[in-house]
Amino acid sequence: MTLAAPAPLFLDDHDPAASRQRCAACLAQLDERDPSPECPRCGGLLEAVHRRPRGADGAPLPPEALRASFAQHCCARPLGHPSGVWRFGALVMPAAGDAITSHPEGNTPLLARGALARYTGCDGLLIKHEGHNPTGSFKDRGMTAAVTQAVRVGATAVACASTGNTSASLAAYAAQAGLPGLVFVPAGKIALGKLAQTLAYGARTLLVRGDFDACLRLVQDASRQLGIYLANSINPWRVEGQKTIVLELLQQLGWDPPEFIVLPAGNLGNTAAFGKALREAHALGLITRMPRLVSVQAAGAAPFARGFADGFATRYRVQAETVATAIRIGDPASWDRAVRAIRDTDGIVTACTDAEILEAKRAIDAAGVGCEPASAASVAGVRQLVAAGTIRPGDRVVAVLTGHVLKDPGILIEMHQDGAAGANAPVEIDPTVAAVAAVLSAAA
Ligand code: F0G
């Protein structure tokens, strides 16, 4: 499937609808409450299209007024919205009203850390830490929108395939909405923290004998045949929620965009969401310059980086293998819309080896920030592109950390066991001051 020529970013001014769904391939339009997981006409991916945000007088809001309305809804204000997703509701799901399933989520910090600036060679590096979301990953931003929509369309259950974070997030939001959750994860290939969360929040958890790509095919078939609402990132509302990572970081920077926004990439939902956010922010005049998107894959799961290298002439599929299990994906579902995101932003796609990813994770952890392995791909990518001269040391770069350090305790135990290179192994002692002194003098 290829994408049609760029269609209008917003609904026609005379259209009475707040939002519609549109097929990215054949441009067929669907009602915003149509629960179809894909275009019923051609099978293409659906995207949400909204009316331009308007003021009380019905006229489209100019950029200053729009920025002011986002600021007014900020959590710090008495009448503000406590969610970093829903304060941008006019660009996420304008008709949602108050009937939302929100934890709340978002409002994640933008961190400057000298140690990471030195590690990457980029003085202007900022870290947007999405691990600060309620279930510890950026997925909560998309899931609040998808589960809100599931309730709006009267879904009786929600389902997803996942490498672990989406399942944890779906489980939490489905529980809050009172909907049964059903998740499909690759058996033996999801990090312990994510599996534990998914079980704790009560989703029915299916350990599929196959990889993530097989899980995604299965959940799509199951959703078509059993009528379960699909909440993977091919769901257009997931994309709408995830756009707010970009909107929020732009707001945090006073709408003065950085030169680069760097993110880890697997199924490419987030790359697609970032591209859509930037296109819309630019069209609305919220920003006047496009940052360049950089999607970073793990070298063992890098079909998109391979596609970028040949000008996206071919859609590659690979058998994925990487220590970064969150992005162990060989056949990314949002390929076409991610291609558009990279093209529209003069973006870059690159790949980092597992060794580079783990080295970056060590630096992030040691700086007191911490993240799960896949997240470290963004910082590894910055270091690689600075070394290649693509990113200049003085450039302002936002690297997104997608998941919390506690997501993958298994890798931490391996990295820090006695004898591993650079390990910080725990030391067992007798309960005496002499034993403490002996440890301190051995370390000195
Ligand atoms: N980082 C983390 C921590 C992730 O969990 C994922 C995706 C990505 C990056 C990549 O984002 O797929 O939008 O390109 N995790 C999905 C999941 C696949 O099921 O949790 P993407």
Coordinates of C-alpha atoms and ligand atoms in Angstrom, one line a residue:
M1 CA 0.0 0.0 0.0
T2 CA 1.3 3.5 -0.8
L3 CA 0.0 6.7 0.5
A4 CA -2.2 9.0 -1.6
A5 CA -1.0 12.5 -2.4
P6 CA -1.0 14.7 0.7
A7 CA -4.7 15.3 1.7
P8 CA -5.7 18.5 3.7
L9 CA -4.5 18.4 7.3
F10 CA -7.8 19.8 8.6
L11 CA -11.4 19.3 7.8
D12 CA -13.1 21.7 5.4
D13 CA -14.3 24.8 7.2
H14 CA -17.9 24.0 6.2
D15 CA -17.8 20.5 7.6
P16 CA -19.9 20.3 10.7
A17 CA -17.9 17.4 12.2
A18 CA -15.3 17.9 14.9
S19 CA -13.2 15.0 13.5
R20 CA -13.4 12.3 10.9
Q21 CA -11.3 9.3 10.2
R22 CA -9.7 9.1 6.8
C23 CA -8.0 6.3 5.0
A24 CA -4.4 7.3 4.3
A25 CA -4.3 5.2 1.1
C26 CA -7.6 5.8 -0.7
L27 CA -8.8 8.9 1.2
A28 CA -12.2 7.3 2.0
Q29 CA -13.8 9.1 5.0
L30 CA -15.4 7.4 8.0
D31 CA -17.4 8.8 10.8
E32 CA -15.2 9.6 13.8
R33 CA -17.0 6.9 15.8
D34 CA -16.6 4.1 13.2
P35 CA -14.8 1.3 15.1
S36 CA -13.2 -0.3 12.0
P37 CA -9.6 -1.2 12.7
E38 CA -8.7 -0.3 9.0
C39 CA -10.3 1.1 5.9
P40 CA -13.3 -1.1 5.1
R41 CA -12.8 -0.2 1.4
C42 CA -9.1 -0.9 0.8
G43 CA -7.6 -2.1 4.1
G44 CA -5.4 1.0 4.4
L45 CA -4.5 2.6 7.8
L46 CA -6.9 5.2 9.1
E47 CA -5.9 8.6 10.4
A48 CA -7.9 11.2 12.4
V49 CA -8.5 14.6 10.8
H50 CA -9.9 17.4 13.0
R51 CA -11.5 20.8 12.3
R52 CA -9.1 23.7 13.0
P53 CA -9.4 24.8 16.6
R54 CA -11.9 27.7 16.9
G55 CA -12.7 30.4 19.3
A56 CA -16.0 31.2 20.9
D57 CA -16.9 33.3 17.8
G58 CA -16.4 30.3 15.5
A59 CA -13.3 31.7 13.8
P60 CA -10.1 29.6 13.6
L61 CA -7.8 30.5 16.5
P62 CA -4.6 32.3 15.5
P63 CA -1.3 30.7 16.9
E64 CA -1.0 33.1 19.9
A65 CA -4.6 32.3 21.0
L66 CA -4.0 28.6 20.5
R67 CA -0.8 28.7 22.5
A68 CA -2.6 30.6 25.2
S69 CA -5.4 28.1 25.4
F70 CA -2.9 25.3 25.8
A71 CA -1.2 27.2 28.6
Q72 CA -4.5 28.0 30.2
H73 CA -5.3 24.3 30.3
C74 CA -1.9 23.5 31.8
C75 CA -2.0 21.5 35.0
A76 CA -0.6 24.3 37.1
R77 CA -3.7 26.5 36.6
P78 CA -6.7 26.2 38.9
L79 CA -9.1 25.4 36.0
G80 CA -6.5 23.5 34.1
H81 CA -6.5 19.9 32.9
P82 CA -4.3 17.6 34.9
S83 CA -3.3 15.6 31.8
G84 CA -0.5 16.4 29.4
V85 CA -2.6 14.8 26.7
W86 CA -6.0 16.4 27.2
R87 CA -4.8 19.9 27.5
F88 CA -4.1 19.5 23.8
G89 CA -7.5 17.9 23.3
A90 CA -8.4 20.3 20.5
L91 CA -5.8 18.5 18.4
V92 CA -6.3 15.1 19.8
M93 CA -10.1 14.4 20.1
P94 CA -12.0 17.7 20.1
A95 CA -15.4 16.0 20.6
A96 CA -14.3 13.9 23.6
G97 CA -15.7 16.4 26.2
D98 CA -15.3 15.2 29.8
A99 CA -16.0 11.6 29.1
I100 CA -12.4 10.6 29.0
T101 CA -10.4 7.8 30.6
S102 CA -7.4 9.6 32.0
H103 CA -5.0 8.7 34.7
P104 CA -3.8 11.6 34.2
E105 CA -0.7 11.1 32.0
G106 CA 2.0 13.2 30.3
N107 CA 3.5 16.3 31.9
T108 CA 6.8 14.6 31.6
P109 CA 10.1 16.4 32.4
L110 CA 12.6 17.9 29.9
L111 CA 16.0 17.3 31.5
A112 CA 19.4 18.7 30.9
R113 CA 22.2 16.5 32.2
G114 CA 25.9 17.5 31.8
A115 CA 27.0 13.9 31.9
L116 CA 24.8 13.0 28.9
A117 CA 25.9 16.1 27.0
R118 CA 29.5 15.0 27.4
Y119 CA 28.6 11.4 26.6
T120 CA 27.0 12.3 23.3
G121 CA 29.2 15.3 22.4
C122 CA 26.0 17.4 22.1
D123 CA 26.0 20.4 24.5
G124 CA 22.4 21.3 23.6
L125 CA 21.0 17.9 24.5
L126 CA 17.7 17.7 26.4
I127 CA 16.0 14.5 27.5
K128 CA 12.2 14.2 27.3
H129 CA 11.6 11.4 29.8
E130 CA 8.4 9.6 28.9
G131 CA 9.2 6.9 31.5
H132 CA 7.5 9.4 34.0
N133 CA 4.1 8.4 32.7
P134 CA 1.7 6.4 35.0
T135 CA 2.6 3.0 33.7
G136 CA 6.2 4.0 32.9
S137 CA 6.1 4.5 29.2
F138 CA 4.9 6.9 26.5
K139 CA 2.2 4.4 25.6
D140 CA -0.1 6.0 28.2
R141 CA -0.5 9.0 26.0
G142 CA -1.9 7.0 23.1
M143 CA -3.8 4.7 25.4
T144 CA -5.8 7.4 27.2
A145 CA -7.1 8.4 23.7
A146 CA -7.7 4.9 22.4
V147 CA -9.6 3.7 25.5
T148 CA -11.6 6.9 25.6
Q149 CA -12.6 6.2 22.0
A150 CA -13.3 2.5 22.8
V151 CA -15.8 3.7 25.4
R152 CA -17.3 6.3 23.0
V153 CA -17.9 3.6 20.3
G154 CA -19.4 1.2 22.9
A155 CA -16.7 -1.4 22.6
T156 CA -17.1 -4.5 24.8
A157 CA -13.4 -5.3 25.1
V158 CA -10.1 -3.9 24.0
A159 CA -7.1 -5.8 22.6
C160 CA -3.5 -5.3 21.5
A161 CA -0.3 -7.1 20.4
S162 CA 2.7 -5.8 22.3
T163 CA 6.3 -6.1 23.1
G164 CA 5.2 -5.2 26.7
N165 CA 4.7 -1.5 27.2
T166 CA 1.5 -1.2 25.2
S167 CA 0.1 -4.2 27.0
A168 CA 0.9 -2.7 30.4
S169 CA -0.7 0.5 29.4
L170 CA -3.8 -1.1 27.9
A171 CA -4.3 -3.2 31.0
A172 CA -4.3 -0.1 33.2
Y173 CA -6.6 2.0 31.1
A174 CA -9.0 -0.9 30.4
A175 CA -9.2 -1.5 34.1
Q176 CA -10.0 2.1 34.8
A177 CA -12.7 2.1 32.1
G178 CA -14.1 -1.2 33.3
L179 CA -13.5 -2.9 30.0
P180 CA -12.0 -6.4 29.6
G181 CA -8.5 -6.2 28.2
L182 CA -6.9 -8.9 26.0
V183 CA -3.2 -8.8 25.2
F184 CA -1.0 -10.8 22.8
V185 CA 2.7 -10.9 23.7
P186 CA 5.6 -12.9 22.3
A187 CA 6.2 -15.8 24.7
G188 CA 9.5 -15.4 26.5
K189 CA 10.4 -12.1 24.8
I190 CA 8.9 -9.5 27.0
A191 CA 10.6 -7.8 29.9
L192 CA 9.6 -8.9 33.4
G193 CA 8.4 -5.5 34.6
K194 CA 6.0 -5.2 31.7
L195 CA 4.5 -8.7 32.1
A196 CA 4.1 -8.1 35.8
Q197 CA 2.2 -4.8 35.3
T198 CA -0.1 -6.4 32.7
L199 CA -1.0 -9.2 35.0
A200 CA -1.4 -6.9 38.0
Y201 CA -3.9 -4.6 36.1
G202 CA -5.9 -7.7 35.2
A203 CA -5.7 -8.0 31.4
R204 CA -6.1 -11.5 30.0
T205 CA -2.6 -12.2 28.8
L206 CA -1.9 -14.5 25.9
L207 CA 1.8 -15.7 25.6
V208 CA 1.9 -16.3 21.8
R209 CA 4.4 -18.8 20.5
G210 CA 5.8 -16.4 17.9
D211 CA 7.4 -13.0 17.6
F212 CA 5.7 -9.5 17.9
D213 CA 5.0 -9.5 14.2
A214 CA 3.0 -12.8 14.5
C215 CA 1.2 -11.3 17.6
L216 CA 0.1 -8.3 15.6
R217 CA -1.2 -10.4 12.7
L218 CA -3.1 -12.5 15.1
V219 CA -4.7 -9.7 17.0
Q220 CA -5.8 -8.0 13.8
D221 CA -7.5 -11.2 12.6
A222 CA -9.0 -11.8 16.1
S223 CA -10.3 -8.2 16.2
R224 CA -11.8 -8.5 12.7
Q225 CA -13.5 -11.8 13.4
L226 CA -14.5 -11.3 17.1
G227 CA -15.3 -7.6 17.0
I228 CA -12.9 -6.6 19.7
Y229 CA -11.7 -3.0 19.7
L230 CA -8.1 -2.9 18.5
A231 CA -5.8 -0.5 20.4
N232 CA -2.5 -1.0 18.7
S233 CA -0.7 2.1 17.2
I234 CA -2.4 1.4 13.9
N235 CA -5.5 2.8 15.8
P236 CA -5.7 6.4 14.7
W237 CA -6.5 7.7 18.2
R238 CA -3.3 6.2 19.6
V239 CA -1.4 8.3 17.1
E240 CA -3.4 11.4 18.2
G241 CA -2.5 10.9 21.9
Q242 CA 1.1 10.3 21.1
K243 CA 1.4 13.5 19.1
T244 CA 1.3 15.3 22.5
I245 CA 4.9 14.2 23.3
V246 CA 5.9 16.6 20.6
L247 CA 3.3 19.3 21.4
E248 CA 4.3 19.2 25.1
L249 CA 8.1 19.4 24.4
L250 CA 7.5 22.3 22.0
Q251 CA 5.4 24.1 24.7
Q252 CA 8.2 23.4 27.2
L253 CA 10.6 25.1 24.8
G254 CA 8.3 28.2 24.4
W255 CA 7.4 27.0 20.9
D256 CA 11.0 27.5 19.7
P257 CA 11.7 24.1 18.1
P258 CA 14.9 22.3 18.6
E259 CA 17.0 21.4 15.5
F260 CA 16.5 17.6 16.0
I261 CA 14.0 15.3 17.8
V262 CA 15.4 11.8 18.2
L263 CA 13.4 8.8 19.2
P264 CA 13.7 5.0 19.2
A265 CA 11.7 3.2 16.5
G266 CA 10.1 -0.2 16.3
N267 CA 6.6 -0.5 15.0
L268 CA 6.9 3.2 13.8
G269 CA 3.7 4.4 15.5
N270 CA 5.6 7.1 17.4
T271 CA 7.6 8.2 14.3
A272 CA 4.2 8.6 12.5
A273 CA 2.7 10.5 15.4
F274 CA 5.7 12.9 15.7
G275 CA 5.5 13.6 12.0
K276 CA 1.7 14.3 12.2
A277 CA 2.2 16.6 15.2
L278 CA 4.9 18.6 13.5
R279 CA 2.9 19.0 10.3
E280 CA -0.1 20.2 12.2
A281 CA 1.9 22.5 14.5
H282 CA 3.6 24.0 11.5
A283 CA 0.3 24.4 9.5
L284 CA -1.3 26.1 12.5
G285 CA 1.6 28.5 12.9
L286 CA 2.5 27.1 16.4
I287 CA 6.0 26.7 15.0
T288 CA 7.6 28.4 12.1
R289 CA 10.5 25.9 11.5
M290 CA 10.4 22.1 11.3
P291 CA 12.8 20.2 13.5
R292 CA 14.4 17.2 11.8
L293 CA 13.1 13.8 13.1
V294 CA 15.7 11.1 13.8
S295 CA 14.3 7.5 14.2
V296 CA 16.8 5.1 15.7
Q297 CA 16.4 1.4 15.3
A298 CA 18.3 -1.5 16.8
A299 CA 20.7 -2.9 14.2
G300 CA 19.1 -6.4 14.6
A301 CA 15.6 -5.0 13.9
A302 CA 16.3 -2.2 11.4
P303 CA 14.1 -2.6 8.3
F304 CA 13.2 1.1 8.3
A305 CA 16.8 2.2 8.5
R306 CA 17.5 -0.1 5.5
G307 CA 14.6 1.5 3.7
F308 CA 15.9 5.0 4.4
A309 CA 19.3 4.0 3.0
D310 CA 17.7 3.2 -0.4
G311 CA 15.4 6.2 -0.5
F312 CA 12.4 4.1 0.7
A313 CA 12.3 2.3 -2.7
T314 CA 11.5 -1.0 -0.9
R315 CA 9.5 -2.0 2.1
Y316 CA 11.8 -4.3 4.0
R317 CA 10.8 -7.0 6.5
V318 CA 13.4 -8.7 8.7
Q319 CA 13.6 -11.5 11.3
A320 CA 14.2 -9.2 14.3
E321 CA 16.7 -9.9 17.1
T322 CA 17.9 -7.4 19.7
V323 CA 18.4 -7.0 23.4
A324 CA 16.1 -4.0 23.3
T325 CA 12.9 -6.2 23.3
A326 CA 10.5 -3.3 23.1
I327 CA 11.7 -2.6 19.5
R328 CA 12.3 -6.2 18.5
I329 CA 10.0 -5.8 15.5
G330 CA 10.7 -6.9 11.9
D331 CA 7.7 -5.7 10.0
P332 CA 6.6 -2.3 11.3
A333 CA 2.9 -1.6 10.7
S334 CA 3.1 2.2 10.4
W335 CA 5.8 2.1 7.6
D336 CA 4.0 4.4 5.1
R337 CA 3.1 7.1 7.5
A338 CA 6.5 7.0 9.1
V339 CA 8.1 7.4 5.6
R340 CA 5.9 10.6 5.3
A341 CA 7.1 11.8 8.7
I342 CA 10.8 11.4 7.7
R343 CA 10.3 13.0 4.3
D344 CA 8.2 16.0 5.7
T345 CA 10.9 16.8 8.3
D346 CA 14.0 16.1 6.2
G347 CA 14.5 13.4 8.8
I348 CA 17.0 10.6 9.3
V349 CA 16.7 7.0 10.1
T350 CA 19.7 5.2 11.6
A351 CA 20.5 2.0 13.5
C352 CA 22.7 1.3 16.6
T353 CA 24.1 -2.0 17.7
D354 CA 23.0 -3.7 20.9
A355 CA 26.5 -2.8 22.3
E356 CA 26.0 0.9 21.5
I357 CA 22.5 0.8 23.0
L358 CA 23.6 -0.8 26.2
E359 CA 26.6 1.5 26.5
A360 CA 24.2 4.5 26.2
K361 CA 21.9 2.9 28.7
R362 CA 24.8 2.7 31.2
A363 CA 25.5 6.4 30.7
I364 CA 21.8 7.3 31.1
D365 CA 21.5 5.1 34.2
A366 CA 24.8 6.4 35.7
A367 CA 23.6 10.0 35.2
G368 CA 20.7 9.2 37.7
V369 CA 18.2 9.3 34.9
G370 CA 17.6 5.7 34.0
C371 CA 15.6 4.1 31.2
E372 CA 14.8 0.7 29.6
P373 CA 17.2 -0.6 26.9
A374 CA 15.1 0.4 23.8
S375 CA 14.9 4.0 25.1
A376 CA 18.6 4.3 25.1
A377 CA 18.6 3.9 21.3
S378 CA 17.8 7.6 21.1
V379 CA 20.9 8.7 23.1
A380 CA 23.0 6.2 21.2
G381 CA 21.7 7.7 18.0
V382 CA 22.6 11.2 19.1
R383 CA 26.2 10.1 19.9
Q384 CA 26.5 8.3 16.6
L385 CA 25.2 11.3 14.6
V386 CA 27.5 13.8 16.4
A387 CA 30.5 11.5 15.6
A388 CA 29.4 11.5 12.0
G389 CA 29.1 15.3 11.9
T390 CA 25.4 15.3 11.1
I391 CA 24.5 16.8 14.5
R392 CA 26.7 19.7 15.5
P393 CA 27.8 20.0 19.1
G394 CA 25.9 23.3 19.5
D395 CA 22.6 22.0 18.0
R396 CA 19.6 21.8 20.3
V397 CA 18.5 18.2 20.4
V398 CA 15.6 16.6 22.2
A399 CA 16.2 12.8 22.7
V400 CA 13.1 11.0 23.9
L401 CA 13.4 8.3 26.5
T402 CA 10.4 6.1 26.0
G403 CA 10.4 3.8 29.0
H404 CA 11.3 3.6 32.7
V405 CA 14.4 1.9 34.1
L406 CA 12.3 -0.6 36.1
K407 CA 10.6 -2.0 33.0
D408 CA 13.4 -4.5 32.4
P409 CA 15.0 -5.6 35.6
G410 CA 16.3 -8.8 33.9
I411 CA 18.8 -6.9 31.9
L412 CA 19.9 -4.9 34.9
I413 CA 20.7 -8.0 36.9
E414 CA 22.7 -9.3 33.9
M415 CA 24.6 -6.0 33.5
H416 CA 25.4 -5.7 37.2
Q417 CA 26.2 -9.3 38.2
D418 CA 29.6 -10.0 39.6
G419 CA 32.2 -10.3 36.8
A420 CA 30.3 -8.4 34.1
A421 CA 32.2 -5.5 32.5
G422 CA 31.4 -2.2 34.3
A423 CA 29.1 -4.0 36.8
N424 CA 28.0 -2.5 40.1
A425 CA 27.4 -5.8 41.8
P426 CA 25.9 -5.8 45.3
V427 CA 28.1 -6.9 48.1
E428 CA 26.8 -9.2 50.9
I429 CA 28.3 -8.4 54.3
D430 CA 28.0 -9.3 58.0
P431 CA 26.2 -6.7 60.0
T432 CA 29.4 -5.0 61.4
V433 CA 31.0 -1.7 60.8
A434 CA 34.3 -3.5 60.2
A435 CA 32.7 -5.2 57.2
V436 CA 31.5 -1.8 55.9
A437 CA 35.0 -0.4 56.3
A438 CA 36.5 -3.4 54.5
V439 CA 34.2 -2.8 51.5
L440 CA 35.0 0.9 51.5
S441 CA 38.7 0.4 51.6
A442 CA 38.6 -2.3 48.9
A443 CA 36.7 0.2 46.7
A444 CA 39.2 3.1 47.4
Ligands
F0G1 N1 10.4 2.5 23.0 C1 9.7 1.7 23.8 C2 10.0 1.6 25.3 C3 8.6 0.9 23.3 O1 7.9 0.1 24.1 C4 8.4 1.0 21.9 C5 7.3 0.2 21.3 C6 9.2 1.8 21.1 C7 10.2 2.6 21.7 C8 9.0 2.0 19.7 O2 7.8 2.7 19.4 O3 6.7 1.0 18.0 O4 6.0 3.4 18.0 O5 8.1 2.7 16.9 N2 6.6 -0.6 21.9 C9 5.4 -1.3 21.4 C10 4.8 -2.1 22.5 C11 5.7 -2.0 20.1 O6 4.1 -3.1 22.2 O7 4.9 -1.8 23.7 P1 7.1 2.5 18.0

